Tab-separated table of C-alpha atoms and ligand atoms in Angstrom:
chain	number	residue	atom	x	y	z
A	1053	UNK	CA	4.549	-27.114	28.167
A	1054	UNK	CA	1.304	-25.299	28.937
A	1055	UNK	CA	0.093	-22.871	26.244
A	1056	UNK	CA	-0.256	-19.262	27.326
A	1057	UNK	CA	-3.889	-18.210	26.994
A	1058	UNK	CA	-3.143	-14.881	25.319
A	1059	UNK	CA	-0.756	-14.446	22.420
A	1060	UNK	CA	-0.058	-11.531	20.102
A	1061	UNK	CA	-0.297	-11.946	16.343
A	1062	UNK	CA	-0.777	-10.263	13.002
A	1063	UNK	CA	-3.530	-10.963	10.460
A	1064	UNK	CA	-2.133	-12.586	7.307
A	1065	UNK	CA	-5.398	-13.175	5.485
A	1066	UNK	CA	-8.991	-14.248	5.710
A	1067	UNK	CA	-12.406	-12.968	4.828
A	1068	UNK	CA	-14.928	-12.342	7.544
A	1069	UNK	CA	-15.165	-15.832	8.962
A	1070	UNK	CA	-11.875	-17.477	9.717
A	1071	UNK	CA	-8.692	-15.423	9.753
A	1072	UNK	CA	-5.115	-16.640	9.401
A	1073	UNK	CA	-2.948	-15.172	12.127
A	1074	UNK	CA	0.830	-15.239	12.418
A	1075	UNK	CA	1.627	-15.409	16.104
A	1076	UNK	CA	4.635	-13.875	17.786
A	1077	UNK	CA	5.854	-17.446	18.180
A	1078	UNK	CA	6.169	-17.752	14.393
A	1079	UNK	CA	3.221	-20.106	13.848
A	1080	UNK	CA	0.261	-19.511	11.547
A	1081	UNK	CA	-3.064	-20.369	13.193
A	1082	UNK	CA	-6.738	-19.968	12.305
A	1083	UNK	CA	-8.842	-17.745	14.528
A	1084	UNK	CA	-12.333	-16.321	14.474
A	1085	UNK	CA	-13.458	-12.882	15.489
A	1086	UNK	CA	-15.398	-12.607	18.724
A	1087	UNK	CA	-18.901	-11.257	18.198
A	1088	UNK	CA	-18.518	-8.385	20.593
A	1089	UNK	CA	-15.385	-7.140	18.819
A	1090	UNK	CA	-16.748	-7.176	15.318
A	1091	UNK	CA	-17.608	-3.501	15.392
A	1092	UNK	CA	-15.456	-1.867	17.990
A	1093	UNK	CA	-11.955	-1.047	18.915
A	1094	UNK	CA	-11.318	-2.253	22.443
A	1095	UNK	CA	-9.345	0.832	23.375
A	1096	UNK	CA	-5.976	-0.631	24.035
A	1097	UNK	CA	-2.632	0.813	23.037
A	1098	UNK	CA	-0.155	-1.088	20.861
A	1099	UNK	CA	1.575	-2.361	24.006
A	1100	UNK	CA	-1.719	-3.787	25.249
A	1101	UNK	CA	-2.360	-1.224	27.990
A	1102	UNK	CA	-5.786	0.389	28.254
A	1103	UNK	CA	-6.272	3.851	26.795
A	1104	UNK	CA	-7.905	6.657	28.743
A	1105	UNK	CA	-10.245	7.489	25.880
A	1106	UNK	CA	-11.660	3.980	25.861
A	1107	UNK	CA	-15.209	5.184	25.381
A	1108	UNK	CA	-14.557	7.180	22.226
A	1109	UNK	CA	-12.230	4.489	20.895
A	1110	UNK	CA	-14.928	1.893	21.394
A	1111	UNK	CA	-17.429	4.064	19.556
A	1112	UNK	CA	-15.296	4.145	16.427
A	1113	UNK	CA	-16.022	1.277	14.098
A	1114	UNK	CA	-13.088	-0.837	13.126
A	1115	UNK	CA	-13.305	-3.778	10.828
A	1116	UNK	CA	-10.512	-6.270	10.972
A	1117	UNK	CA	-8.084	-6.025	8.044
A	1118	UNK	CA	-4.995	-7.846	6.858
A	1119	UNK	CA	-2.041	-6.370	8.741
A	1120	UNK	CA	-3.960	-5.704	11.941
A	1121	UNK	CA	-2.142	-6.558	15.144
A	1122	UNK	CA	-4.362	-8.627	17.408
A	1123	UNK	CA	-4.398	-10.489	20.687
A	1124	UNK	CA	-5.540	-14.100	20.478
A	1125	UNK	CA	-7.097	-15.937	23.339
A	1126	UNK	CA	-8.075	-19.487	24.143
A	1127	UNK	CA	-9.211	-21.131	27.319
A	1128	UNK	CA	-7.380	-24.409	26.880
A	1129	UNK	CA	-4.584	-25.716	24.635
A	1130	UNK	CA	-7.043	-27.748	22.548
A	1131	UNK	CA	-9.516	-24.892	22.031
A	1132	UNK	CA	-9.836	-22.792	18.883
A	1133	UNK	CA	-8.139	-19.398	18.986
A	1134	UNK	CA	-10.403	-16.360	19.173
A	1135	UNK	CA	-9.403	-12.801	18.289
A	1136	UNK	CA	-9.930	-11.028	21.599
A	1137	UNK	CA	-8.445	-7.602	20.833
A	1138	UNK	CA	-7.677	-5.545	17.741
A	1139	UNK	CA	-4.736	-3.293	18.617
A	1140	UNK	CA	-4.661	0.330	17.370
A	1141	UNK	CA	-3.458	0.881	13.799
A	1142	UNK	CA	-0.352	2.858	12.917
A	1143	UNK	CA	-1.545	3.386	9.359
A	1144	UNK	CA	-3.954	2.005	6.836
A	1145	UNK	CA	-4.259	1.733	3.091
A	1146	UNK	CA	-7.889	2.468	2.293
A	1147	UNK	CA	-9.960	3.176	-0.766
A	1148	UNK	CA	-12.870	5.550	-0.650
A	1149	UNK	CA	-15.828	4.794	-2.843
A	1150	UNK	CA	-16.498	7.290	-5.633
A	1151	UNK	CA	-19.245	9.826	-4.999
A	1152	UNK	CA	-18.273	10.495	-1.383
A	1153	UNK	CA	-20.379	8.861	1.303
A	1154	UNK	CA	-18.626	6.964	4.037
A	1155	UNK	CA	-17.931	3.911	1.970
A	1156	UNK	CA	-14.305	3.172	2.736
A	1157	UNK	CA	-12.614	-0.145	2.233
A	1158	UNK	CA	-9.476	-0.860	4.231
A	1159	UNK	CA	-7.169	-2.886	1.987
A	1160	UNK	CA	-4.456	-3.375	4.598
A	1161	UNK	CA	-3.539	-2.071	8.052
A	1162	UNK	CA	-0.179	-1.054	9.517
A	1163	UNK	CA	1.497	-0.643	6.135
A	1164	UNK	CA	4.983	0.889	6.401
A	1165	UNK	CA	5.544	1.460	2.703
A	1166	UNK	CA	4.090	0.977	-0.756
A	1167	UNK	CA	6.601	-0.392	-3.260
A	1168	UNK	CA	5.506	0.183	-6.842
A	1169	UNK	CA	7.272	-1.961	-9.396
A	1170	UNK	CA	7.481	-1.408	-13.135
A	1171	UNK	CA	9.737	-2.818	-15.837
A	1172	UNK	CA	12.074	-0.645	-17.897
A	1173	UNK	CA	10.670	-2.558	-20.885
A	1174	UNK	CA	8.608	-5.676	-21.608
A	1175	UNK	CA	6.028	-4.678	-20.534
A	1176	UNK	CA	6.490	-1.036	-21.513
A	1177	UNK	CA	6.217	1.196	-18.400
A	1178	UNK	CA	3.032	3.203	-17.989
A	1179	UNK	CA	3.828	6.449	-16.096
A	1180	UNK	CA	0.145	7.414	-15.629
A	1181	UNK	CA	-0.441	4.129	-13.799
A	1182	UNK	CA	2.680	4.655	-11.681
A	1183	UNK	CA	1.433	8.128	-10.720
A	1184	UNK	CA	-1.918	6.658	-9.743
A	1185	UNK	CA	-0.287	4.183	-7.331
A	1186	UNK	CA	1.842	6.960	-5.844
A	1187	UNK	CA	-1.212	9.187	-5.339
A	1188	UNK	CA	-3.001	6.375	-3.490
A	1189	UNK	CA	0.034	6.002	-1.192
A	1190	UNK	CA	0.203	9.772	-0.591
A	1191	UNK	CA	-3.538	10.024	0.052
A	1192	UNK	CA	-3.082	7.424	2.808
A	1193	UNK	CA	0.088	9.127	4.096
A	1194	UNK	CA	2.179	6.033	3.501
A	1195	UNK	CA	5.763	6.284	2.223
A	1196	UNK	CA	6.296	5.037	-1.319
A	1197	UNK	CA	9.246	3.886	-3.413
A	1198	UNK	CA	9.649	2.756	-6.990
A	1199	UNK	CA	11.423	-0.273	-8.431
A	1200	UNK	CA	12.364	-0.271	-12.109
A	1201	UNK	CA	13.173	-3.872	-13.022
A	1202	UNK	CA	14.568	-5.444	-16.189
A	1203	UNK	CA	17.035	-2.552	-16.575
A	1204	UNK	CA	19.386	-4.789	-18.553
A	1205	UNK	CA	16.907	-4.647	-21.444
A	1206	UNK	CA	17.462	-0.939	-22.150
A	1207	UNK	CA	20.556	-0.221	-20.021
A	1208	UNK	CA	20.679	1.497	-16.654
A	1209	UNK	CA	21.446	4.958	-18.067
A	1210	UNK	CA	18.346	4.951	-20.280
A	1211	UNK	CA	16.216	3.653	-17.402
A	1212	UNK	CA	17.533	6.368	-15.106
A	1213	UNK	CA	16.805	9.167	-17.537
A	1214	UNK	CA	13.255	7.892	-17.907
A	1215	UNK	CA	12.507	7.560	-14.169
A	1216	UNK	CA	14.677	10.405	-12.889
A	1217	UNK	CA	11.533	12.544	-12.566
A	1218	UNK	CA	10.386	10.347	-9.667
A	1219	UNK	CA	13.624	10.853	-7.797
A	1220	UNK	CA	13.267	14.583	-8.341
A	1221	UNK	CA	9.725	14.346	-6.977
A	1222	UNK	CA	11.156	12.837	-3.791
A	1223	UNK	CA	10.670	9.087	-4.257
A	1224	UNK	CA	13.521	6.596	-3.803
A	1225	UNK	CA	13.944	4.718	-7.096
A	1226	UNK	CA	15.685	1.333	-7.307
A	1227	UNK	CA	17.028	0.126	-10.645
A	1228	UNK	CA	17.112	-3.661	-10.682
A	1229	UNK	CA	17.569	-6.670	-12.895
A	1230	UNK	CA	16.587	-10.041	-11.531
A	1231	UNK	CA	18.401	-11.440	-14.545
A	1232	UNK	CA	21.822	-9.891	-13.821
A	1233	UNK	CA	21.389	-9.343	-10.061
A	1234	UNK	CA	21.875	-5.595	-10.290
A	1235	UNK	CA	20.294	-3.545	-7.477
A	1236	UNK	CA	18.812	-6.496	-5.587
A	1237	UNK	CA	20.644	-6.025	-2.291
A	1238	UNK	CA	19.245	-2.528	-1.711
A	1239	UNK	CA	15.705	-3.789	-2.290
A	1240	UNK	CA	16.209	-6.633	0.165
A	1241	UNK	CA	17.407	-4.125	2.767
A	1242	UNK	CA	14.309	-1.970	2.377
A	1243	UNK	CA	11.896	-4.917	2.609
A	1244	UNK	CA	13.544	-6.390	5.707
A	1245	UNK	CA	11.895	-5.353	8.926
A	1246	UNK	CA	9.037	-3.554	7.155
A	1247	UNK	CA	5.485	-4.284	6.163
A	1248	UNK	CA	5.496	-3.487	2.460
A	1249	UNK	CA	2.672	-3.491	-0.024
A	1250	UNK	CA	4.294	-4.618	-3.283
A	1251	UNK	CA	2.297	-3.717	-6.351
A	1252	UNK	CA	2.588	-3.051	-10.065
A	1253	UNK	CA	1.360	-4.486	-13.366
A	1254	UNK	CA	1.708	-8.190	-14.015
A	1255	UNK	CA	4.775	-9.366	-15.874
A	1256	UNK	CA	7.172	-6.771	-14.457
A	1257	UNK	CA	8.959	-9.374	-12.321
A	1258	UNK	CA	7.477	-8.973	-8.827
A	1259	UNK	CA	7.439	-12.693	-8.061
A	1260	UNK	CA	10.824	-13.235	-9.706
A	1261	UNK	CA	12.348	-10.446	-7.642
A	1262	UNK	CA	10.892	-11.628	-4.323
A	1263	UNK	CA	11.987	-15.187	-4.932
A	1264	UNK	CA	15.480	-14.051	-5.914
A	1265	UNK	CA	15.676	-12.009	-2.693
A	1266	UNK	CA	14.164	-14.651	-0.423
A	1267	UNK	CA	14.775	-18.032	-2.023
A	1268	UNK	CA	12.509	-20.789	-0.782
A	1269	UNK	CA	9.930	-18.411	0.711
A	1270	UNK	CA	7.592	-18.946	-2.270
A	1271	UNK	CA	6.451	-15.343	-2.496
A	1272	UNK	CA	4.074	-14.996	-5.415
A	1273	UNK	CA	2.644	-11.515	-5.542
A	1274	UNK	CA	-0.107	-10.643	-7.991
A	1275	UNK	CA	-0.282	-13.812	-10.025
A	1276	UNK	CA	-2.605	-15.831	-7.805
A	1277	UNK	CA	-4.913	-13.041	-6.781
A	1278	UNK	CA	-5.442	-11.859	-10.350
A	1279	UNK	CA	-6.525	-15.265	-11.563
A	1280	UNK	CA	-8.595	-15.920	-8.445
A	1281	UNK	CA	-10.340	-12.556	-8.799
A	1282	UNK	CA	-11.313	-13.055	-12.419
A	1283	UNK	CA	-15.079	-13.140	-12.822
A	1284	UNK	CA	-15.791	-12.240	-9.206
A	1285	UNK	CA	-17.886	-9.307	-8.133
A	1286	UNK	CA	-15.883	-8.683	-5.023
A	1287	UNK	CA	-12.130	-8.820	-4.915
A	1288	UNK	CA	-10.434	-11.428	-2.808
A	1289	UNK	CA	-8.783	-9.663	0.093
A	1290	UNK	CA	-5.171	-8.871	0.683
A	1291	UNK	CA	-2.637	-11.464	1.702
A	1292	UNK	CA	0.365	-10.872	3.895
A	1293	UNK	CA	3.438	-13.041	3.335
A	1294	UNK	CA	6.036	-13.348	6.117
A	1295	UNK	CA	9.646	-12.893	5.047
A	1296	UNK	CA	12.102	-15.472	6.398
A	1297	UNK	CA	12.439	-15.208	10.166
A	1298	UNK	CA	9.279	-13.026	10.209
A	1299	UNK	CA	11.671	-10.144	9.590
A	1300	UNK	CA	9.133	-8.091	7.678
A	1301	UNK	CA	6.128	-8.890	5.501
A	1302	UNK	CA	5.185	-8.427	1.876
A	1303	UNK	CA	1.522	-7.575	1.360
A	1304	UNK	CA	-0.309	-8.430	-1.832
A	1305	UNK	CA	-3.372	-6.196	-2.207
A	1306	UNK	CA	-5.334	-7.029	-5.367
A	1307	UNK	CA	-7.758	-4.190	-4.493
A	1308	UNK	CA	-5.016	-1.637	-5.175
A	1309	UNK	CA	-4.898	-2.604	-8.822
A	1310	UNK	CA	-8.613	-1.954	-9.399
A	1311	UNK	CA	-8.102	1.611	-10.483
A	1312	UNK	CA	-11.767	2.344	-11.144
A	1313	UNK	CA	-13.059	2.141	-7.597
A	1314	UNK	CA	-10.879	4.744	-5.992
A	1315	UNK	CA	-11.783	8.287	-5.003
A	1316	UNK	CA	-10.365	11.394	-3.291
A	1317	UNK	CA	-11.733	14.927	-2.783
A	1318	UNK	CA	-10.400	16.802	-5.864
A	1319	UNK	CA	-8.941	19.636	-3.778
A	1320	UNK	CA	-6.655	17.133	-2.046
A	1321	UNK	CA	-5.082	15.838	-5.232
A	1322	UNK	CA	-2.282	18.417	-5.564
A	1323	UNK	CA	-0.855	17.531	-2.153
A	1324	UNK	CA	-0.594	13.927	-3.367
A	1325	UNK	CA	2.044	15.133	-5.827
A	1326	UNK	CA	4.823	16.089	-3.359
A	1327	UNK	CA	6.586	18.387	-5.818
A	1328	UNK	CA	3.328	20.347	-6.362
A	1329	UNK	CA	1.772	20.262	-2.891
A	1330	UNK	CA	3.970	22.948	-1.326
A	1331	UNK	CA	3.666	25.268	-4.325
A	1332	UNK	CA	-0.110	25.522	-4.061
A	1333	UNK	CA	0.256	27.925	-1.110
A	1334	UNK	CA	1.782	30.455	-3.498
A	1335	UNK	CA	-1.070	30.409	-5.991
A	1336	UNK	CA	-3.047	33.659	-6.225
A	1337	UNK	CA	-6.334	31.920	-5.434
A	1338	UNK	CA	-6.711	29.760	-2.352
A	1339	UNK	CA	-8.936	27.335	-4.228
A	1340	UNK	CA	-6.685	27.202	-7.334
A	1341	UNK	CA	-7.121	23.948	-9.273
A	1342	UNK	CA	-3.862	24.575	-11.153
A	1343	UNK	CA	-5.480	24.220	-14.578
A	1344	UNK	CA	-5.346	27.694	-16.086
A	1345	UNK	CA	-6.119	30.085	-13.203
A	1346	UNK	CA	-4.025	33.294	-13.311
A	1347	UNK	CA	-1.110	33.510	-10.873
A	1348	UNK	CA	-0.824	29.737	-10.519
A	1349	UNK	CA	2.478	28.747	-8.893
A	1350	UNK	CA	2.206	25.144	-10.095
A	1351	UNK	CA	1.951	26.167	-13.749
A	1352	UNK	CA	4.799	28.615	-13.267
A	1353	UNK	CA	6.901	25.732	-11.887
A	1354	UNK	CA	6.239	23.786	-15.079
A	1355	UNK	CA	7.664	26.694	-17.088
A	1356	UNK	CA	10.816	26.690	-14.955
A	1357	UNK	CA	11.096	22.899	-15.051
A	1358	UNK	CA	10.627	22.357	-11.289
A	1359	UNK	CA	7.494	20.286	-12.028
A	1360	UNK	CA	7.584	17.869	-14.940
A	1361	UNK	CA	5.027	18.049	-17.737
A	1362	UNK	CA	4.403	14.305	-17.503
A	1363	UNK	CA	3.583	14.398	-13.818
A	1364	UNK	CA	1.428	17.478	-14.354
A	1365	UNK	CA	-0.501	15.747	-17.132
A	1366	UNK	CA	-1.183	12.864	-14.714
A	1367	UNK	CA	-2.462	15.433	-12.247
A	1368	UNK	CA	-4.833	16.923	-14.823
A	1369	UNK	CA	-6.097	13.525	-15.907
A	1370	UNK	CA	-6.750	12.386	-12.328
A	1371	UNK	CA	-8.365	15.726	-11.464
A	1372	UNK	CA	-10.825	15.328	-14.340
A	1373	UNK	CA	-11.670	11.816	-13.166
A	1374	UNK	CA	-12.159	12.891	-9.561
A	1375	UNK	CA	-14.264	15.914	-10.503
A	1376	UNK	CA	-16.444	13.778	-12.753
A	1377	UNK	CA	-16.995	11.341	-9.884
A	1378	UNK	CA	-18.228	14.017	-7.472
B	336	GDP	P1	5.022	-10.621	-11.986
B	336	GDP	O1	3.765	-10.875	-12.763
B	336	GDP	O2	5.250	-9.167	-11.774
B	336	GDP	O3	5.127	-11.416	-10.721
B	336	GDP	O4	6.230	-11.073	-12.943
B	336	GDP	P2	7.060	-12.448	-12.967
B	336	GDP	O5	7.971	-12.548	-11.803
B	336	GDP	O6	6.124	-13.559	-13.188
B	336	GDP	O7	7.973	-12.214	-14.256
B	336	GDP	C1	7.442	-12.031	-15.539
B	336	GDP	C2	8.495	-12.407	-16.570
B	336	GDP	O8	9.575	-11.496	-16.538
B	336	GDP	C3	9.096	-13.802	-16.321
B	336	GDP	O9	9.255	-14.440	-17.562
B	336	GDP	C4	10.455	-13.487	-15.711
B	336	GDP	O10	11.409	-14.476	-15.979
B	336	GDP	C5	10.823	-12.180	-16.413
B	336	GDP	N1	11.767	-11.358	-15.666
B	336	GDP	C6	11.742	-11.080	-14.331
B	336	GDP	N2	12.764	-10.258	-14.004
B	336	GDP	C7	13.428	-9.996	-15.140
B	336	GDP	C8	14.591	-9.207	-15.448
B	336	GDP	O11	15.218	-8.542	-14.605
B	336	GDP	N3	14.969	-9.137	-16.762
B	336	GDP	C9	14.297	-9.818	-17.741
B	336	GDP	N4	14.731	-9.701	-18.985
B	336	GDP	N5	13.229	-10.597	-17.475
B	336	GDP	C10	12.798	-10.686	-16.199
B	337	ZN	ZN1	-2.385	26.881	-8.833
């Protein structure tokens, strides 16, 4: 059989030089980026057709990231693959550098959802850290959901009362136990067919859960990257892991766990708390920071219980950090 010269694929990993690409034929191949594409979007639509606004699209700089859809090309079956086109992104998970500027690092492209995993106990859940992950997802306009694993350690009722606030804030929450099998099927259903960033502290059971859901796929999220990143100045990039049958991908983004390097304009923080974002329109002052101004609808909602004190205290803590960084 003669190889086609152009094949579509998705970037699984790589750093600058050689990239690992999963092709639509279900193979993983190495490919390098063509010089002329290193800084520009070629102006094609996701289906490969040319866009009308090719000139402006080409002017916009686009660095290749894990999760990017690409077209690979080679002249002959024995040649190396080259990345000939970077197709337009549906979404991206990016971190802005503190202090403004245009320093933005794209952690992953075409992310459908961010799945934040904590344990009900062992390790003890850290709500401020959970809120931070959710804010990063909101700031990038990517859907987020929460998994609370190890529920058998404290019982599902206790776990639910602790994480109920997230459901009330609009996030789907899954209560799971890899140990007893509780809740696993619903998580498998949400991962299938999607490109999901799976994150959370180490030890909560991310690798155990993924391997229970997809036995034999050898999905280790977090563990490798954390040890590999130790002592490095720059974080090793994200890694995308195909689920069996290429029916969805799990993305491991070590950069998401470096909390210190992330930034957001302070006045955009409230909208990253869905239960607060809509209220801000009702505040007396248009530039209300929701920290003691008179006629503040967010603080009124805390009095009525519509916004939880814990989530609000995360807001205040993050606001102080963001304001200090600007
Ligand atoms: P990761 O660092 O998030 O990938 O966590 P691991 O998958 O390595 O799991 C950390 C530890 O938690 C391991 O000892 C697992 O056996 C254990 N573990 C995972 N899921 C559960 C669970 O549902 N219940 C209990 N009790 N332990 C679990
Ligand atoms: Zn306000």
